[in-house]
Amino acid sequence: MAQNIPFNKPSIVGNEIKNIRDAVRRGQLAGDGAYTDKCSQHLQTLTGAQKVLLTHSCTAALEMAAMLCDLGPGDEVIMPSFTFVSTANAVVLRGATPVFVDIEPDTLNIDPVAVRAAVTPRTKAIFAVHYAGFPADMDALAEIATEHDLFVVEDAAQALGSTYKGRLAGSLSDMAAFSFHETKNIISGEGGALAINNPDLMQRAEIIREKGTNRSQFFRGQVDKYTWMDMGSSYLPGELIAAFLYGQLEAEPAIRTRRLAVFDAYMDALAPLRASNNILLPQTPKDCTGNGHMFYLLLDSLQMRSAFIAEMRKNDIITPFHYVPLHSSPAGEKFGRAHGALPVTQRVSETLVRLPMYFDLGGDIETVIDVTLKTLGNTKRGTL
């Protein structure tokens, strides 16, 4: 039976199809055409970054960032264990070691105190994840990085349009990786971008993105031929992806406004759960603004979460969870290490559940709220 209310649903919001037709008429379907340039320019404004390079995924952007950090065997990168595998894979692919640390219990972002404790002479970078679209404590991380001469990379996959102390996510570090996967606010099916603020990295970033060649300089007329200059890979998206993405970017303010309205509706309606049954709702970090990327609940136990998901599914509402902590995964144990105990990560991974969140959710939010309140409102602690 088809699910009535999915967790996520991609939406056409503007000129996506029109742009794709135009891209076909222009006669260039490979990367770095007119729509790639339009997206890059738009994203520079939306992120506050000095340069933005479109990629075929956020994973690709993270891999580029790892190369630009010059990671290699013996190097260590501090990151949260509570994140998607791409954050760690980018490091492992360079032969370096992910060092997993705990997250803060209120923001679910990387804990700067744990980061400081994990720094060793081998530490080369900090990869900070902006969980649920709320930026991590970047000033605290920048202070640690300055003291130890470390790169800082924002895994801003979920945070396009969010701010930290008035500054845009993507402008808060040496580099930032963004995602346009269909589960994100702004989508192109698959897609990503690398935002760069460190001027020393910009020219090399272009080369790495273009299979290790200086092809971009050639097309700008800066060199008379292009050749192999460095390591790299094919990280460009095709023009059809960029054309679709530009249609979404044009509508970004409306998309963000709609998602924030859904977030606020959830927050207002589910607020009574705060006072009962040890159920927690998202907390906006101090001096931050979010983008309505995600709404989650932290329930009392793994048992309670499993029962809640099952009950919601009976009502044709999909409410998934994530992540399996990387430090305790088979690959995490093989390629990385945890610094100390990670109790917050473990607890959150067992109790977090996400509610449906997408542009066209509309009146279905009332059904989600009603069933959630009915399921959780009269529970005994730890059970349903």
Short mmCIF file of C-alpha atoms in Angstrom, two decimals:
data_model
loop_
_atom_site.label_atom_id
_atom_site.label_comp_id
_atom_site.label_asym_id
_atom_site.label_seq_id
_atom_site.Cartn_x
_atom_site.Cartn_y
_atom_site.Cartn_z
CA MET A 1 0.00 0.00 0.00
CA ALA A 2 1.35 3.42 -0.93
CA GLN A 3 2.34 5.57 2.01
CA ASN A 4 -0.02 8.44 2.64
CA ILE A 5 2.48 10.88 4.15
CA PRO A 6 6.12 10.19 3.23
CA PHE A 7 9.07 11.55 5.17
CA ASN A 8 10.24 13.51 2.12
CA LYS A 9 8.85 14.37 -1.31
CA PRO A 10 10.74 16.27 -4.05
CA SER A 11 8.85 19.28 -5.40
CA ILE A 12 8.90 21.42 -8.54
CA VAL A 13 8.69 24.99 -7.29
CA GLY A 14 9.54 27.27 -10.22
CA ASN A 15 11.36 27.28 -13.55
CA GLU A 16 13.15 23.93 -13.25
CA ILE A 17 11.62 22.32 -16.37
CA LYS A 18 11.80 25.55 -18.37
CA ASN A 19 15.49 25.83 -17.50
CA ILE A 20 16.19 22.25 -18.58
CA ARG A 21 14.59 22.89 -21.97
CA ASP A 22 16.67 26.04 -22.32
CA ALA A 23 19.85 24.16 -21.45
CA VAL A 24 19.11 21.61 -24.17
CA ARG A 25 18.50 24.39 -26.70
CA ARG A 26 21.82 25.99 -25.78
CA GLY A 27 23.56 22.83 -26.94
CA GLN A 28 25.88 22.20 -23.98
CA LEU A 29 24.98 19.39 -21.63
CA ALA A 30 28.43 18.82 -20.10
CA GLY A 31 29.42 20.73 -17.00
CA ASP A 32 30.44 24.35 -16.55
CA GLY A 33 27.90 25.87 -18.92
CA ALA A 34 25.65 28.86 -18.43
CA TYR A 35 23.51 27.31 -15.67
CA THR A 36 26.53 26.12 -13.70
CA ASP A 37 27.77 29.70 -13.72
CA LYS A 38 24.35 31.05 -12.69
CA CYS A 39 24.19 28.60 -9.78
CA SER A 40 27.72 29.39 -8.63
CA GLN A 41 27.06 33.13 -8.62
CA HIS A 42 23.76 32.70 -6.79
CA LEU A 43 25.36 30.43 -4.21
CA GLN A 44 28.14 32.92 -3.52
CA THR A 45 25.45 35.35 -2.40
CA LEU A 46 23.49 32.71 -0.49
CA THR A 47 26.54 31.43 1.40
CA GLY A 48 28.64 34.57 1.69
CA ALA A 49 31.59 32.56 0.40
CA GLN A 50 34.32 34.07 -1.75
CA LYS A 51 34.08 31.31 -4.35
CA VAL A 52 31.61 28.45 -4.95
CA LEU A 53 32.26 25.45 -7.20
CA LEU A 54 29.31 23.30 -8.19
CA THR A 55 29.86 19.54 -7.75
CA HIS A 56 27.88 16.39 -8.51
CA SER A 57 27.30 15.73 -4.79
CA CYS A 58 28.11 16.93 -1.30
CA THR A 59 30.24 13.79 -1.02
CA ALA A 60 32.33 15.09 -3.91
CA ALA A 61 32.66 18.49 -2.24
CA LEU A 62 33.87 16.83 0.99
CA GLU A 63 36.38 14.75 -0.96
CA MET A 64 37.70 17.90 -2.61
CA ALA A 65 37.97 19.56 0.81
CA ALA A 66 40.00 16.62 2.12
CA MET A 67 42.39 16.94 -0.82
CA LEU A 68 42.71 20.68 -0.28
CA CYS A 69 43.58 20.03 3.37
CA ASP A 70 46.47 17.89 2.03
CA LEU A 71 45.40 14.95 4.16
CA GLY A 72 47.48 11.81 4.05
CA PRO A 73 48.52 8.77 6.09
CA GLY A 74 49.28 9.71 9.68
CA ASP A 75 47.00 12.77 9.67
CA GLU A 76 43.92 13.00 11.88
CA VAL A 77 40.66 14.87 11.38
CA ILE A 78 38.29 15.54 14.28
CA MET A 79 34.59 15.18 13.50
CA PRO A 80 31.33 14.12 15.16
CA SER A 81 30.41 10.47 15.16
CA PHE A 82 26.78 11.52 14.70
CA THR A 83 26.92 12.30 10.98
CA PHE A 84 26.54 10.74 7.54
CA VAL A 85 29.29 8.44 6.28
CA SER A 86 30.49 10.89 3.60
CA THR A 87 32.05 13.13 6.24
CA ALA A 88 34.35 10.31 7.32
CA ASN A 89 34.82 8.68 3.92
CA ALA A 90 36.40 11.84 2.52
CA VAL A 91 39.09 11.56 5.17
CA VAL A 92 39.57 7.80 4.86
CA LEU A 93 40.02 8.04 1.08
CA ARG A 94 43.11 10.20 1.68
CA GLY A 95 44.57 7.61 4.07
CA ALA A 96 43.97 9.83 7.10
CA THR A 97 42.19 8.88 10.34
CA PRO A 98 38.78 10.21 11.43
CA VAL A 99 38.78 10.93 15.16
CA PHE A 100 35.21 10.80 16.42
CA VAL A 101 34.06 13.03 19.28
CA ASP A 102 30.78 13.59 21.07
CA ILE A 103 28.05 16.13 20.34
CA GLU A 104 26.33 18.69 22.54
CA PRO A 105 23.09 17.42 24.11
CA ASP A 106 21.08 20.53 23.25
CA THR A 107 22.22 21.40 19.69
CA LEU A 108 23.38 17.91 18.58
CA ASN A 109 26.37 19.68 17.00
CA ILE A 110 30.02 18.81 17.58
CA ASP A 111 31.13 19.66 21.13
CA PRO A 112 34.06 22.15 21.10
CA VAL A 113 35.18 20.92 24.53
CA ALA A 114 35.49 17.40 23.14
CA VAL A 115 37.28 18.75 20.07
CA ARG A 116 39.89 20.53 22.15
CA ALA A 117 40.54 17.40 24.19
CA ALA A 118 41.01 15.33 21.02
CA VAL A 119 43.69 17.50 19.38
CA THR A 120 47.06 15.78 18.96
CA PRO A 121 50.24 16.68 17.01
CA ARG A 122 48.73 14.66 14.14
CA THR A 123 45.51 16.66 13.95
CA LYS A 124 45.24 18.54 10.67
CA ALA A 125 41.61 19.59 10.41
CA ILE A 126 38.22 19.86 12.09
CA PHE A 127 35.15 18.83 10.11
CA ALA A 128 32.14 20.50 11.75
CA VAL A 129 28.63 19.28 10.84
CA HIS A 130 25.76 21.79 11.01
CA TYR A 131 23.13 19.35 12.23
CA ALA A 132 19.48 19.93 11.23
CA GLY A 133 20.52 23.18 9.57
CA PHE A 134 21.75 24.85 12.78
CA PRO A 135 25.40 25.94 12.60
CA ALA A 136 27.89 24.54 15.08
CA ASP A 137 29.76 26.81 17.51
CA MET A 138 32.16 28.04 14.86
CA ASP A 139 33.87 30.73 16.95
CA ALA A 140 34.90 28.15 19.53
CA LEU A 141 36.15 25.82 16.80
CA ALA A 142 38.00 28.66 15.06
CA GLU A 143 39.81 29.46 18.30
CA ILE A 144 41.01 25.86 18.60
CA ALA A 145 42.01 25.81 14.93
CA THR A 146 44.01 29.02 15.23
CA GLU A 147 45.86 27.74 18.30
CA HIS A 148 46.88 24.53 16.52
CA ASP A 149 47.08 25.72 12.89
CA LEU A 150 44.24 23.50 11.69
CA PHE A 151 41.90 23.68 8.72
CA VAL A 152 38.20 24.00 9.49
CA VAL A 153 35.64 22.56 7.08
CA GLU A 154 31.88 23.03 7.43
CA ASP A 155 29.81 20.01 6.50
CA ALA A 156 26.90 22.30 5.72
CA ALA A 157 24.90 19.71 3.78
CA GLN A 158 21.76 20.63 5.73
CA ALA A 159 22.42 24.31 6.39
CA LEU A 160 21.96 26.37 3.22
CA GLY A 161 20.57 29.77 4.24
CA SER A 162 21.18 29.37 7.97
CA THR A 163 23.20 31.90 9.95
CA TYR A 164 25.60 32.00 12.89
CA LYS A 165 25.99 35.36 14.67
CA GLY A 166 24.70 37.09 11.55
CA ARG A 167 27.07 35.25 9.22
CA LEU A 168 25.89 32.76 6.61
CA ALA A 169 26.65 29.06 6.80
CA GLY A 170 29.37 28.53 4.23
CA SER A 171 31.31 31.67 5.15
CA LEU A 172 32.45 30.48 8.59
CA SER A 173 35.56 28.44 7.76
CA ASP A 174 38.21 27.62 5.17
CA MET A 175 35.70 25.58 3.15
CA ALA A 176 32.11 24.36 3.30
CA ALA A 177 30.32 21.50 1.56
CA PHE A 178 26.62 21.73 0.60
CA SER A 179 24.14 19.13 -0.61
CA PHE A 180 21.30 19.37 -3.13
CA HIS A 181 20.20 15.77 -2.68
CA GLU A 182 16.44 15.36 -3.00
CA THR A 183 16.07 15.21 0.80
CA LYS A 184 17.50 18.71 1.25
CA ASN A 185 15.79 22.11 1.13
CA ILE A 186 17.12 23.03 -2.31
CA ILE A 187 17.36 20.02 -4.59
CA SER A 188 18.61 18.79 -7.95
CA GLY A 189 18.13 15.06 -7.33
CA GLU A 190 21.83 14.69 -6.69
CA GLY A 191 24.20 17.63 -6.48
CA GLY A 192 26.46 19.65 -4.24
CA ALA A 193 28.83 22.57 -3.96
CA LEU A 194 32.13 23.47 -2.35
CA ALA A 195 32.30 26.99 -0.93
CA ILE A 196 35.82 28.34 -0.44
CA ASN A 197 36.89 31.25 1.75
CA ASN A 198 40.62 30.60 2.03
CA PRO A 199 42.14 32.37 -1.00
CA ASP A 200 45.19 30.08 -0.93
CA LEU A 201 42.95 27.14 -1.87
CA MET A 202 40.92 28.59 -4.74
CA GLN A 203 43.13 27.92 -7.74
CA ARG A 204 43.97 24.40 -6.62
CA ALA A 205 40.28 23.70 -5.98
CA GLU A 206 39.50 24.45 -9.63
CA ILE A 207 42.25 22.08 -10.74
CA ILE A 208 41.15 19.22 -8.45
CA ARG A 209 37.56 19.61 -9.63
CA GLU A 210 38.61 19.42 -13.30
CA LYS A 211 40.37 16.02 -13.12
CA GLY A 212 43.60 17.61 -11.95
CA THR A 213 43.93 19.87 -15.00
CA ASN A 214 44.05 23.64 -15.47
CA ARG A 215 41.12 23.46 -17.88
CA SER A 216 39.23 26.30 -16.19
CA GLN A 217 42.19 28.64 -16.67
CA PHE A 218 42.39 27.57 -20.32
CA PHE A 219 38.75 28.47 -20.98
CA ARG A 220 39.29 31.85 -19.33
CA GLY A 221 42.23 32.45 -21.70
CA GLN A 222 44.80 32.47 -18.89
CA VAL A 223 46.85 29.64 -20.45
CA ASP A 224 47.19 28.64 -24.11
CA LYS A 225 46.62 24.91 -23.44
CA TYR A 226 45.55 22.83 -20.51
CA THR A 227 47.37 19.91 -19.00
CA TRP A 228 47.56 17.62 -15.96
CA MET A 229 48.67 19.68 -12.96
CA ASP A 230 47.64 17.83 -9.79
CA MET A 231 45.54 14.98 -8.45
CA GLY A 232 41.83 15.34 -9.01
CA SER A 233 38.70 13.76 -10.38
CA SER A 234 35.58 14.59 -12.39
CA TYR A 235 33.51 16.45 -9.82
CA LEU A 236 31.35 18.56 -12.18
CA PRO A 237 27.59 18.11 -12.51
CA GLY A 238 26.04 18.17 -15.96
CA GLU A 239 24.15 21.22 -17.19
CA LEU A 240 20.73 19.57 -16.84
CA ILE A 241 21.36 19.18 -13.12
CA ALA A 242 22.52 22.80 -12.88
CA ALA A 243 19.48 24.01 -14.84
CA PHE A 244 17.09 22.24 -12.46
CA LEU A 245 19.05 23.51 -9.46
CA TYR A 246 18.91 27.11 -10.64
CA GLY A 247 15.11 26.91 -10.76
CA GLN A 248 15.19 25.87 -7.11
CA LEU A 249 17.71 28.53 -6.12
CA GLU A 250 15.53 31.24 -7.65
CA ALA A 251 12.76 30.11 -5.29
CA GLU A 252 15.00 29.64 -2.24
CA PRO A 253 13.43 32.42 -0.13
CA ALA A 254 9.94 30.96 -0.63
CA ILE A 255 11.15 27.42 0.08
CA ARG A 256 12.89 28.49 3.28
CA THR A 257 9.86 30.49 4.42
CA ARG A 258 7.54 27.53 3.84
CA ARG A 259 9.81 25.08 5.68
CA LEU A 260 10.30 27.44 8.60
CA ALA A 261 6.51 27.75 8.86
CA VAL A 262 6.22 23.96 9.05
CA PHE A 263 8.99 23.87 11.67
CA ASP A 264 7.22 26.51 13.77
CA ALA A 265 3.88 24.73 13.43
CA TYR A 266 5.42 21.52 14.73
CA MET A 267 7.14 23.38 17.55
CA ASP A 268 3.97 25.15 18.70
CA ALA A 269 1.67 22.15 18.45
CA LEU A 270 4.06 19.66 20.05
CA ALA A 271 5.28 21.95 22.83
CA PRO A 272 3.10 20.15 25.43
CA LEU A 273 5.26 17.06 24.96
CA ARG A 274 8.18 18.92 26.55
CA ALA A 275 6.50 18.76 29.94
CA SER A 276 5.82 15.05 29.90
CA ASN A 277 7.47 11.72 29.27
CA ASN A 278 11.01 13.08 28.91
CA ILE A 279 10.42 14.02 25.24
CA LEU A 280 12.68 16.73 23.82
CA LEU A 281 12.14 19.01 20.83
CA PRO A 282 14.80 20.85 18.79
CA GLN A 283 16.56 23.79 20.38
CA THR A 284 17.81 26.68 18.29
CA PRO A 285 21.43 27.39 19.31
CA LYS A 286 22.17 30.85 20.67
CA ASP A 287 22.88 33.47 17.98
CA CYS A 288 21.78 31.11 15.18
CA THR A 289 18.94 31.05 12.69
CA GLY A 290 17.84 27.82 11.06
CA ASN A 291 16.41 27.03 7.65
CA GLY A 292 13.62 24.59 8.50
CA HIS A 293 15.56 21.62 7.24
CA MET A 294 14.41 19.08 9.80
CA PHE A 295 12.12 18.57 12.76
CA TYR A 296 13.00 15.80 15.18
CA LEU A 297 11.93 14.44 18.54
CA LEU A 298 14.18 12.88 21.16
CA LEU A 299 12.14 10.19 22.87
CA ASP A 300 12.80 8.47 26.16
CA SER A 301 14.27 5.18 24.93
CA LEU A 302 14.99 2.98 21.96
CA GLN A 303 11.93 0.92 22.88
CA MET A 304 9.72 4.01 22.84
CA ARG A 305 11.11 5.14 19.49
CA SER A 306 10.58 1.75 17.84
CA ALA A 307 6.99 1.66 19.07
CA PHE A 308 6.37 5.23 17.91
CA ILE A 309 7.69 4.57 14.39
CA ALA A 310 5.54 1.43 14.16
CA GLU A 311 2.43 3.27 15.31
CA MET A 312 2.99 6.13 12.87
CA ARG A 313 3.49 3.64 10.04
CA LYS A 314 0.12 2.07 10.91
CA ASN A 315 -1.30 5.50 10.15
CA ASP A 316 0.65 5.70 6.86
CA ILE A 317 3.11 8.28 8.20
CA ILE A 318 6.81 7.64 7.69
CA THR A 319 9.06 8.81 10.54
CA PRO A 320 12.64 7.57 10.08
CA PHE A 321 15.67 7.82 12.36
CA HIS A 322 19.42 8.30 11.87
CA TYR A 323 22.41 7.89 12.33
CA VAL A 324 24.12 4.69 13.40
CA PRO A 325 27.15 6.26 15.18
CA LEU A 326 30.19 6.09 12.93
CA HIS A 327 32.59 5.23 15.75
CA SER A 328 30.75 1.97 16.44
CA SER A 329 30.16 1.00 12.80
CA PRO A 330 32.35 -1.71 11.20
CA ALA A 331 34.14 0.80 8.96
CA GLY A 332 34.45 3.33 11.77
CA GLU A 333 36.20 0.78 13.97
CA LYS A 334 38.47 -0.20 11.07
CA PHE A 335 39.46 3.22 9.76
CA GLY A 336 38.92 5.62 12.65
CA ARG A 337 38.91 5.91 16.41
CA ALA A 338 36.78 7.49 19.08
CA HIS A 339 38.25 9.93 21.56
CA GLY A 340 36.81 8.88 24.88
CA ALA A 341 33.25 7.83 25.55
CA LEU A 342 30.50 9.33 23.39
CA PRO A 343 27.41 9.04 25.62
CA VAL A 344 25.38 11.82 24.01
CA THR A 345 25.95 10.38 20.55
CA GLN A 346 24.87 6.94 21.69
CA ARG A 347 21.73 8.22 23.42
CA VAL A 348 20.68 10.44 20.53
CA SER A 349 21.24 7.69 17.97
CA GLU A 350 18.84 5.45 19.92
CA THR A 351 16.10 7.98 20.61
CA LEU A 352 15.94 10.53 17.74
CA VAL A 353 13.08 10.32 15.25
CA ARG A 354 12.26 12.69 12.39
CA LEU A 355 8.85 13.95 11.33
CA PRO A 356 7.81 14.54 7.69
CA MET A 357 9.23 17.78 6.31
CA TYR A 358 8.90 18.92 2.69
CA PHE A 359 7.68 21.86 0.63
CA ASP A 360 4.30 20.37 -0.32
CA LEU A 361 3.42 18.98 3.11
CA GLY A 362 0.48 21.40 3.33
CA GLY A 363 -2.52 20.35 5.38
CA ASP A 364 -1.05 16.90 5.99
CA ILE A 365 0.93 18.47 8.82
CA GLU A 366 -2.28 18.50 10.87
CA THR A 367 -2.57 14.75 10.47
CA VAL A 368 1.07 14.26 11.50
CA ILE A 369 0.57 16.46 14.55
CA ASP A 370 -2.68 14.81 15.59
CA VAL A 371 -1.30 11.28 15.32
CA THR A 372 1.93 12.29 17.08
CA LEU A 373 0.05 13.84 20.00
CA LYS A 374 -2.32 10.90 20.20
CA THR A 375 0.59 8.46 20.18
CA LEU A 376 2.83 10.30 22.62
CA GLY A 377 0.54 12.58 24.60
CA ASN A 378 -0.71 9.98 27.05
CA THR A 379 2.27 7.66 27.22
CA LYS A 380 3.97 6.36 30.26
CA ARG A 381 7.64 7.10 30.39
CA GLY A 382 9.63 4.72 28.19
CA THR A 383 6.60 3.02 26.63
CA LEU A 384 3.64 3.70 24.38
#
